[in-house]
Tab-separated table of N, CA, C and O in Angstrom:
chain	number	residue	atom	x	y	z
A	1100	UNK	N	-20.103	33.130	0.656
A	1100	UNK	CA	-20.493	32.079	-0.262
A	1100	UNK	C	-20.529	30.753	0.504
A	1100	UNK	O	-19.510	30.076	0.623
A	1101	UNK	N	-21.690	30.362	1.060
A	1101	UNK	CA	-21.754	29.112	1.813
A	1101	UNK	C	-21.542	27.891	0.930
A	1101	UNK	O	-22.012	27.836	-0.198
A	1102	UNK	N	-20.796	26.927	1.448
A	1102	UNK	CA	-20.519	25.687	0.728
A	1102	UNK	C	-21.540	24.630	1.145
A	1102	UNK	O	-21.916	24.535	2.303
A	1103	UNK	N	-21.978	23.828	0.200
A	1103	UNK	CA	-22.849	22.712	0.499
A	1103	UNK	C	-21.976	21.548	0.954
A	1103	UNK	O	-21.085	21.116	0.241
A	1104	UNK	N	-22.220	21.055	2.165
A	1104	UNK	CA	-21.363	20.042	2.771
A	1104	UNK	C	-22.016	18.662	2.751
A	1104	UNK	O	-23.233	18.539	2.779
A	1105	UNK	N	-21.180	17.647	2.722
A	1105	UNK	CA	-21.644	16.266	2.730
A	1105	UNK	C	-22.352	15.903	4.022
A	1105	UNK	O	-23.360	15.212	4.027
A	1106	UNK	N	-21.833	16.355	5.117
A	1106	UNK	CA	-22.217	15.865	6.427
A	1106	UNK	C	-23.272	16.746	7.085
A	1106	UNK	O	-24.125	16.268	7.796
A	1107	UNK	N	-23.206	18.053	6.833
A	1107	UNK	CA	-24.112	18.960	7.545
A	1107	UNK	C	-24.804	19.941	6.608
A	1107	UNK	O	-25.169	21.026	7.016
A	1108	UNK	N	-24.966	19.563	5.362
A	1108	UNK	CA	-25.618	20.384	4.345
A	1108	UNK	C	-24.891	21.715	4.192
A	1108	UNK	O	-23.690	21.700	3.992
A	1109	UNK	N	-25.539	22.861	4.302
A	1109	UNK	CA	-24.851	24.141	4.099
A	1109	UNK	C	-24.064	24.526	5.348
A	1109	UNK	O	-24.588	24.487	6.465
A	1110	UNK	N	-22.825	24.906	5.125
A	1110	UNK	CA	-21.970	25.311	6.249
A	1110	UNK	C	-22.379	26.693	6.731
A	1110	UNK	O	-22.809	27.538	5.954
A	1111	UNK	N	-22.257	26.907	8.019
A	1111	UNK	CA	-22.523	28.216	8.612
A	1111	UNK	C	-21.509	29.221	8.081
A	1111	UNK	O	-20.407	28.833	7.681
A	1112	UNK	N	-21.843	30.507	8.069
A	1112	UNK	CA	-20.853	31.512	7.650
A	1112	UNK	C	-19.605	31.435	8.535
A	1112	UNK	O	-19.705	31.165	9.728
A	1113	UNK	N	-18.455	31.634	7.930
A	1113	UNK	CA	-17.145	31.620	8.588
A	1113	UNK	C	-16.731	30.240	9.097
A	1113	UNK	O	-15.845	30.125	9.925
A	1114	UNK	N	-17.368	29.187	8.615
A	1114	UNK	CA	-16.971	27.830	8.971
A	1114	UNK	C	-15.867	27.376	8.034
A	1114	UNK	O	-15.956	27.579	6.832
A	1115	UNK	N	-14.836	26.766	8.591
A	1115	UNK	CA	-13.755	26.223	7.760
A	1115	UNK	C	-14.234	24.906	7.161
A	1115	UNK	O	-14.691	24.020	7.884
A	1116	UNK	N	-14.140	24.792	5.840
A	1116	UNK	CA	-14.545	23.574	5.150
A	1116	UNK	C	-13.379	23.048	4.329
A	1116	UNK	O	-12.517	23.812	3.905
A	1117	UNK	N	-13.349	21.736	4.120
A	1117	UNK	CA	-12.285	21.094	3.347
A	1117	UNK	C	-12.918	20.104	2.377
A	1117	UNK	O	-14.022	19.624	2.595
A	1118	UNK	N	-12.169	19.816	1.307
A	1118	UNK	CA	-12.595	18.825	0.314
A	1118	UNK	C	-11.349	18.278	-0.361
A	1118	UNK	O	-10.325	18.964	-0.451
A	1119	UNK	N	-11.407	17.046	-0.856
A	1119	UNK	CA	-10.275	16.525	-1.634
A	1119	UNK	C	-10.058	17.393	-2.873
A	1119	UNK	O	-11.014	17.978	-3.408
A	1120	UNK	N	-8.796	17.493	-3.310
A	1120	UNK	CA	-8.487	18.293	-4.492
A	1120	UNK	C	-9.317	17.845	-5.687
A	1120	UNK	O	-9.477	16.655	-5.934
A	1121	UNK	N	-9.857	18.809	-6.410
A	1121	UNK	CA	-10.595	18.510	-7.626
A	1121	UNK	C	-12.040	18.097	-7.410
A	1121	UNK	O	-12.707	17.689	-8.352
A	1122	UNK	N	-12.537	18.184	-6.150
A	1122	UNK	CA	-13.931	17.837	-5.901
A	1122	UNK	C	-14.655	19.025	-5.284
A	1122	UNK	O	-14.027	19.972	-4.818
A	1123	UNK	N	-15.952	18.967	-5.292
A	1123	UNK	CA	-16.747	19.974	-4.599
A	1123	UNK	C	-17.552	19.310	-3.484
A	1123	UNK	O	-18.613	19.762	-3.101
A	1124	UNK	N	-17.013	18.227	-2.942
A	1124	UNK	CA	-17.656	17.492	-1.860
A	1124	UNK	C	-17.050	17.943	-0.537
A	1124	UNK	O	-16.132	17.324	-0.007
A	1125	UNK	N	-17.579	19.035	0.006
A	1125	UNK	CA	-17.026	19.692	1.174
A	1125	UNK	C	-17.531	19.048	2.455
A	1125	UNK	O	-18.594	18.453	2.504
A	1126	UNK	N	-16.754	19.240	3.516
A	1126	UNK	CA	-17.165	18.887	4.870
A	1126	UNK	C	-16.555	19.928	5.799
A	1126	UNK	O	-15.444	20.408	5.554
A	1127	UNK	N	-17.291	20.304	6.820
A	1127	UNK	CA	-16.720	21.278	7.754
A	1127	UNK	C	-15.591	20.605	8.520
A	1127	UNK	O	-15.643	19.404	8.819
A	1128	UNK	N	-14.582	21.368	8.822
A	1128	UNK	CA	-13.410	20.824	9.510
A	1128	UNK	C	-13.783	20.289	10.888
A	1128	UNK	O	-13.300	19.244	11.303
A	1129	UNK	N	-14.666	20.978	11.577
A	1129	UNK	CA	-15.067	20.500	12.904
A	1129	UNK	C	-15.827	19.175	12.804
A	1129	UNK	O	-15.618	18.274	13.613
A	1130	UNK	N	-16.707	19.033	11.812
A	1130	UNK	CA	-17.451	17.773	11.640
A	1130	UNK	C	-16.504	16.641	11.252
A	1130	UNK	O	-16.637	15.515	11.747
A	1131	UNK	N	-15.553	16.923	10.379
A	1131	UNK	CA	-14.585	15.898	9.973
A	1131	UNK	C	-13.740	15.442	11.151
A	1131	UNK	O	-13.532	14.245	11.360
A	1132	UNK	N	-13.273	16.379	11.950
A	1132	UNK	CA	-12.444	16.032	13.104
A	1132	UNK	C	-13.247	15.246	14.136
A	1132	UNK	O	-12.765	14.275	14.710
A	1133	UNK	N	-14.497	15.660	14.370
A	1133	UNK	CA	-15.355	14.935	15.308
A	1133	UNK	C	-15.612	13.508	14.808
A	1133	UNK	O	-15.536	12.547	15.569
A	1134	UNK	N	-15.883	13.361	13.527
A	1134	UNK	CA	-16.115	12.044	12.943
A	1134	UNK	C	-14.856	11.185	13.013
A	1134	UNK	O	-14.921	9.997	13.318
A	1135	UNK	N	-13.703	11.788	12.777
A	1135	UNK	CA	-12.428	11.061	12.850
A	1135	UNK	C	-12.173	10.544	14.255
A	1135	UNK	O	-11.676	9.439	14.447
A	1136	UNK	N	-12.537	11.316	15.252
A	1136	UNK	CA	-12.305	10.898	16.635
A	1136	UNK	C	-13.326	9.864	17.104
A	1136	UNK	O	-12.978	8.943	17.829
A	1137	UNK	N	-14.589	10.014	16.715
A	1137	UNK	CA	-15.625	9.104	17.211
A	1137	UNK	C	-15.681	7.796	16.438
A	1137	UNK	O	-15.852	6.738	17.032
A	1138	UNK	N	-15.568	7.853	15.114
A	1138	UNK	CA	-15.631	6.632	14.309
A	1138	UNK	C	-14.830	6.813	13.024
A	1138	UNK	O	-15.393	7.156	11.979
A	1139	UNK	N	-13.511	6.597	13.070
A	1139	UNK	CA	-12.666	6.819	11.895
A	1139	UNK	C	-13.029	5.944	10.694
A	1139	UNK	O	-12.705	6.277	9.568
A	1140	UNK	N	-13.743	4.849	10.921
A	1140	UNK	CA	-14.104	3.987	9.795
A	1140	UNK	C	-15.124	4.636	8.869
A	1140	UNK	O	-15.314	4.183	7.749
A	1141	UNK	N	-15.766	5.702	9.318
A	1141	UNK	CA	-16.776	6.377	8.495
A	1141	UNK	C	-16.216	7.548	7.696
A	1141	UNK	O	-16.932	8.142	6.893
A	1142	UNK	N	-14.948	7.911	7.908
A	1142	UNK	CA	-14.382	9.087	7.244
A	1142	UNK	C	-14.219	8.861	5.750
A	1142	UNK	O	-14.729	9.639	4.935
A	1143	UNK	N	-13.504	7.834	5.355
A	1143	UNK	CA	-13.216	7.623	3.936
A	1143	UNK	C	-14.441	7.225	3.113
A	1143	UNK	O	-14.544	7.621	1.957
A	1144	UNK	N	-15.414	6.480	3.671
A	1144	UNK	CA	-16.620	6.216	2.885
A	1144	UNK	C	-17.431	7.471	2.542
A	1144	UNK	O	-18.266	7.434	1.643
A	1145	UNK	N	-17.167	8.580	3.223
A	1145	UNK	CA	-17.862	9.835	2.879
A	1145	UNK	C	-17.574	10.208	1.422
A	1145	UNK	O	-18.399	10.825	0.763
A	1146	UNK	N	-16.399	9.843	0.931
A	1146	UNK	CA	-16.022	10.117	-0.458
A	1146	UNK	C	-15.944	8.808	-1.244
A	1146	UNK	O	-15.132	8.655	-2.140
A	1147	UNK	N	-16.774	7.846	-0.886
A	1147	UNK	CA	-16.870	6.547	-1.562
A	1147	UNK	C	-15.525	5.813	-1.594
A	1147	UNK	O	-15.212	5.131	-2.562
A	1148	UNK	N	-14.716	6.012	-0.573
A	1148	UNK	CA	-13.405	5.360	-0.400
A	1148	UNK	C	-12.453	5.589	-1.575
A	1148	UNK	O	-11.578	4.787	-1.841
A	1149	UNK	N	-12.627	6.708	-2.273
A	1149	UNK	CA	-11.747	7.029	-3.402
A	1149	UNK	C	-10.493	7.766	-2.955
A	1149	UNK	O	-9.533	7.863	-3.704
A	1150	UNK	N	-10.500	8.314	-1.742
A	1150	UNK	CA	-9.371	9.097	-1.258
A	1150	UNK	C	-8.912	8.551	0.088
A	1150	UNK	O	-9.713	8.137	0.909
A	1151	UNK	N	-7.616	8.598	0.313
A	1151	UNK	CA	-7.060	8.154	1.586
A	1151	UNK	C	-7.000	9.365	2.528
A	1151	UNK	O	-5.942	9.924	2.789
A	1152	UNK	N	-8.154	9.755	3.029
A	1152	UNK	CA	-8.277	10.977	3.829
A	1152	UNK	C	-7.468	10.885	5.121
A	1152	UNK	O	-6.726	11.801	5.458
A	1153	UNK	N	-7.618	9.800	5.847
A	1153	UNK	CA	-6.923	9.690	7.138
A	1153	UNK	C	-5.416	9.725	6.982
A	1153	UNK	O	-4.716	10.359	7.770
A	1154	UNK	N	-4.887	9.068	5.960
A	1154	UNK	CA	-3.437	9.045	5.764
A	1154	UNK	C	-2.914	10.347	5.173
A	1154	UNK	O	-1.803	10.759	5.470
A	1155	UNK	N	-3.686	10.999	4.320
A	1155	UNK	CA	-3.166	12.203	3.681
A	1155	UNK	C	-3.430	13.468	4.507
A	1155	UNK	O	-2.613	14.370	4.523
A	1156	UNK	N	-4.537	13.550	5.215
A	1156	UNK	CA	-4.858	14.773	5.955
A	1156	UNK	C	-4.458	14.739	7.413
A	1156	UNK	O	-4.269	15.775	8.034
A	1157	UNK	N	-4.318	13.552	7.996
A	1157	UNK	CA	-4.068	13.481	9.435
A	1157	UNK	C	-2.781	12.759	9.807
A	1157	UNK	O	-2.525	12.540	10.983
A	1158	UNK	N	-1.966	12.380	8.848
A	1158	UNK	CA	-0.689	11.727	9.147
A	1158	UNK	C	0.429	12.763	9.139
A	1158	UNK	O	0.435	13.671	8.304
A	1159	UNK	N	1.359	12.627	10.053
A	1159	UNK	CA	2.470	13.586	10.156
A	1159	UNK	C	3.338	13.621	8.906
A	1159	UNK	O	3.856	14.663	8.527
A	1160	UNK	N	3.511	12.484	8.245
A	1160	UNK	CA	4.446	12.404	7.128
A	1160	UNK	C	3.866	12.907	5.808
A	1160	UNK	O	4.574	13.036	4.822
A	1161	UNK	N	2.581	13.223	5.752
A	1161	UNK	CA	1.958	13.667	4.507
A	1161	UNK	C	2.201	15.157	4.268
A	1161	UNK	O	2.152	15.960	5.199
A	1162	UNK	N	2.439	15.519	3.013
A	1162	UNK	CA	2.618	16.939	2.685
A	1162	UNK	C	1.298	17.704	2.756
A	1162	UNK	O	1.280	18.928	2.811
A	1163	UNK	N	0.158	17.004	2.776
A	1163	UNK	CA	-1.157	17.635	2.854
A	1163	UNK	C	-1.732	17.600	4.267
A	1163	UNK	O	-2.893	17.931	4.472
A	1164	UNK	N	-0.927	17.206	5.241
A	1164	UNK	CA	-1.413	17.054	6.612
A	1164	UNK	C	-1.921	18.375	7.179
A	1164	UNK	O	-1.286	19.419	7.046
A	1165	UNK	N	-3.066	18.300	7.808
A	1165	UNK	CA	-3.632	19.494	8.453
A	1165	UNK	C	-2.886	19.854	9.714
A	1165	UNK	O	-2.995	20.968	10.202
A	1166	UNK	N	-2.125	18.919	10.261
A	1166	UNK	CA	-1.396	19.180	11.487
A	1166	UNK	C	-0.311	20.240	11.316
A	1166	UNK	O	0.121	20.822	12.296
A	1167	UNK	N	0.090	20.519	10.074
A	1167	UNK	CA	1.092	21.562	9.853
A	1167	UNK	C	0.519	22.958	10.063
A	1167	UNK	O	1.246	23.928	10.161
A	1168	UNK	N	-0.802	23.073	10.178
A	1168	UNK	CA	-1.451	24.377	10.323
A	1168	UNK	C	-1.964	24.652	11.733
A	1168	UNK	O	-2.539	25.700	11.970
A	1169	UNK	N	-1.769	23.723	12.675
A	1169	UNK	CA	-2.366	23.898	13.991
A	1169	UNK	C	-1.453	24.558	15.018
A	1169	UNK	O	-1.914	24.937	16.080
A	1170	UNK	N	-0.183	24.694	14.741
A	1170	UNK	CA	0.738	25.299	15.687
A	1170	UNK	C	1.167	24.310	16.763
A	1170	UNK	O	0.722	23.165	16.794
A	1171	UNK	N	2.018	24.769	17.662
A	1171	UNK	CA	2.573	23.902	18.702
A	1171	UNK	C	1.490	23.452	19.675
A	1171	UNK	O	1.379	22.279	20.013
A	1172	UNK	N	0.653	24.395	20.113
A	1172	UNK	CA	-0.409	24.069	21.066
A	1172	UNK	C	-1.376	23.037	20.469
A	1172	UNK	O	-1.723	22.051	21.111
A	1173	UNK	N	-1.796	23.251	19.235
A	1173	UNK	CA	-2.699	22.314	18.575
A	1173	UNK	C	-2.065	20.955	18.368
A	1173	UNK	O	-2.722	19.928	18.509
A	1174	UNK	N	-0.780	20.951	18.028
A	1174	UNK	CA	-0.071	19.680	17.848
A	1174	UNK	C	-0.026	18.893	19.149
A	1174	UNK	O	-0.284	17.698	19.168
A	1175	UNK	N	0.317	19.567	20.253
A	1175	UNK	CA	0.388	18.880	21.541
A	1175	UNK	C	-0.975	18.328	21.948
A	1175	UNK	O	-1.091	17.190	22.383
A	1176	UNK	N	-2.009	19.129	21.790
A	1176	UNK	CA	-3.345	18.676	22.167
A	1176	UNK	C	-3.792	17.523	21.285
A	1176	UNK	O	-4.275	16.505	21.762
A	1177	UNK	N	-3.610	17.666	19.984
A	1177	UNK	CA	-4.094	16.648	19.050
A	1177	UNK	C	-3.285	15.366	19.110
A	1177	UNK	O	-3.841	14.285	19.233
A	1178	UNK	N	-1.982	15.485	19.019
A	1178	UNK	CA	-1.142	14.291	18.894
A	1178	UNK	C	-0.813	13.625	20.209
A	1178	UNK	O	-0.902	12.406	20.327
A	1179	UNK	N	-0.419	14.407	21.194
A	1179	UNK	CA	0.057	13.817	22.443
A	1179	UNK	C	-1.103	13.474	23.376
A	1179	UNK	O	-1.219	12.349	23.848
A	1180	UNK	N	-1.980	14.438	23.617
A	1180	UNK	CA	-3.023	14.208	24.608
A	1180	UNK	C	-4.174	13.358	24.098
A	1180	UNK	O	-4.610	12.422	24.741
A	1181	UNK	N	-4.712	13.685	22.914
A	1181	UNK	CA	-5.929	13.016	22.464
A	1181	UNK	C	-5.680	11.758	21.657
A	1181	UNK	O	-6.380	10.765	21.823
A	1182	UNK	N	-4.689	11.763	20.770
A	1182	UNK	CA	-4.502	10.625	19.889
A	1182	UNK	C	-3.509	9.603	20.413
A	1182	UNK	O	-3.542	8.457	20.012
A	1183	UNK	N	-2.618	9.994	21.285
A	1183	UNK	CA	-1.593	9.075	21.766
A	1183	UNK	C	-2.204	7.902	22.520
A	1183	UNK	O	-2.636	8.056	23.647
A	1184	UNK	N	-2.265	6.755	21.902
A	1184	UNK	CA	-2.834	5.566	22.536
A	1184	UNK	C	-4.309	5.732	22.845
A	1184	UNK	O	-4.770	5.344	23.910
A	1185	UNK	N	-5.034	6.361	21.928
A	1185	UNK	CA	-6.477	6.610	22.105
A	1185	UNK	C	-6.773	7.386	23.387
A	1185	UNK	O	-7.681	7.057	24.140
A	1186	UNK	N	-5.989	8.418	23.643
A	1186	UNK	CA	-6.213	9.259	24.807
A	1186	UNK	C	-5.571	8.737	26.075
A	1186	UNK	O	-5.884	9.201	27.165
A	1187	UNK	N	-4.662	7.786	25.950
A	1187	UNK	CA	-4.022	7.192	27.120
A	1187	UNK	C	-3.242	8.245	27.917
A	1187	UNK	O	-3.275	8.242	29.151
A	1188	UNK	N	-2.570	9.157	27.228
A	1188	UNK	CA	-1.789	10.193	27.911
A	1188	UNK	C	-2.722	11.099	28.704
A	1188	UNK	O	-2.467	11.412	29.872
A	1189	UNK	N	-3.828	11.500	28.091
A	1189	UNK	CA	-4.783	12.363	28.779
A	1189	UNK	C	-5.403	11.646	29.981
A	1189	UNK	O	-5.503	12.225	31.065
A	1190	UNK	N	-5.771	10.401	29.819
A	1190	UNK	CA	-6.342	9.638	30.942
A	1190	UNK	C	-5.326	9.484	32.068
A	1190	UNK	O	-5.668	9.608	33.243
A	1191	UNK	N	-4.067	9.211	31.706
A	1191	UNK	CA	-3.018	9.049	32.718
A	1191	UNK	C	-2.797	10.343	33.494
A	1191	UNK	O	-2.661	10.321	34.721
A	1192	UNK	N	-2.759	11.473	32.786
A	1192	UNK	CA	-2.591	12.760	33.460
A	1192	UNK	C	-3.764	13.047	34.395
A	1192	UNK	O	-3.576	13.549	35.500
A	1193	UNK	N	-4.955	12.718	33.963
A	1193	UNK	CA	-6.136	12.932	34.783
A	1193	UNK	C	-6.099	12.064	36.045
A	1193	UNK	O	-6.357	12.546	37.154
A	1194	UNK	N	-5.750	10.800	35.898
A	1194	UNK	CA	-5.668	9.891	37.044
A	1194	UNK	C	-4.579	10.345	38.014
A	1194	UNK	O	-4.787	10.361	39.233
A	1195	UNK	N	-3.415	10.745	37.479
A	1195	UNK	CA	-2.323	11.208	38.341
A	1195	UNK	C	-2.729	12.475	39.092
A	1195	UNK	O	-2.387	12.635	40.268
A	1196	UNK	N	-3.465	13.365	38.454
A	1196	UNK	CA	-3.910	14.595	39.109
A	1196	UNK	C	-4.881	14.284	40.234
A	1196	UNK	O	-4.762	14.823	41.340
A	1197	UNK	N	-5.849	13.409	39.968
A	1197	UNK	CA	-6.819	13.039	41.003
A	1197	UNK	C	-6.121	12.362	42.178
A	1197	UNK	O	-6.396	12.676	43.343
A	1198	UNK	N	-5.204	11.443	41.887
A	1198	UNK	CA	-4.466	10.771	42.968
A	1198	UNK	C	-3.620	11.761	43.768
A	1198	UNK	O	-3.543	11.662	44.997
A	1199	UNK	N	-3.008	12.710	43.091
A	1199	UNK	CA	-2.195	13.719	43.791
A	1199	UNK	C	-3.056	14.569	44.713
A	1199	UNK	O	-2.658	14.874	45.840
A	1200	UNK	N	-4.234	14.944	44.250
A	1200	UNK	CA	-5.141	15.742	45.085
A	1200	UNK	C	-5.594	14.930	46.289
A	1200	UNK	O	-5.618	15.433	47.423
A	1201	UNK	N	-5.927	13.660	46.077
A	1201	UNK	CA	-6.361	12.805	47.191
A	1201	UNK	C	-5.238	12.643	48.206
A	1201	UNK	O	-5.458	12.764	49.415
A	1202	UNK	N	-4.014	12.392	47.730
A	1202	UNK	CA	-2.876	12.207	48.645
A	1202	UNK	C	-2.578	13.509	49.393
A	1202	UNK	O	-2.257	13.487	50.581
A	1203	UNK	N	-2.722	14.627	48.719
A	1203	UNK	CA	-2.476	15.926	49.353
A	1203	UNK	C	-3.532	16.215	50.426
A	1203	UNK	O	-3.221	16.779	51.476
A	1204	UNK	N	-4.771	15.854	50.169
A	1204	UNK	CA	-5.859	16.158	51.104
A	1204	UNK	C	-6.007	15.120	52.217
A	1204	UNK	O	-6.743	15.363	53.188
A	1205	UNK	N	-5.358	13.971	52.113
A	1205	UNK	CA	-5.496	12.906	53.131
A	1205	UNK	C	-5.161	13.406	54.548
A	1205	UNK	O	-5.942	13.143	55.468
A	1206	UNK	N	-4.054	14.117	54.773
A	1206	UNK	CA	-3.765	14.586	56.138
A	1206	UNK	C	-4.843	15.532	56.661
A	1206	UNK	O	-5.134	15.535	57.870
A	1207	UNK	N	-5.453	16.318	55.811
A	1207	UNK	CA	-6.474	17.248	56.247
A	1207	UNK	C	-7.761	16.533	56.638
A	1207	UNK	O	-8.518	16.976	57.493
A	1208	UNK	N	-8.026	15.409	55.983
A	1208	UNK	CA	-9.244	14.658	56.241
A	1208	UNK	C	-9.161	13.785	57.507
A	1208	UNK	O	-10.177	13.364	58.030
A	1209	UNK	N	-7.939	13.488	57.956
A	1209	UNK	CA	-7.761	12.615	59.138
A	1209	UNK	C	-7.988	13.377	60.352
A	1209	UNK	O	-8.437	13.760	61.145
């Protein structure tokens, strides 16, 4: 039973879709997450700003948070690497890795 979605019209079969309680205004979870990461200011206007989507679905303290369903691996990736300081942790790890490789290879290059 495909759901008609706000953002991408009909969802593909086996696509996870979500909607605020009591509405039939669905959005695929992947589209919602992508929109939240690229431009969070556009998330709540999808439902005419009637629902606090970012605070209720993506905050740790909410009983409706989707983060309770992602497991430890998903939590680490979502919260620590990608969201922590707008990806600051991920950028720092990447820079440290590149610097470590350069420092390790310096004696070989001389």
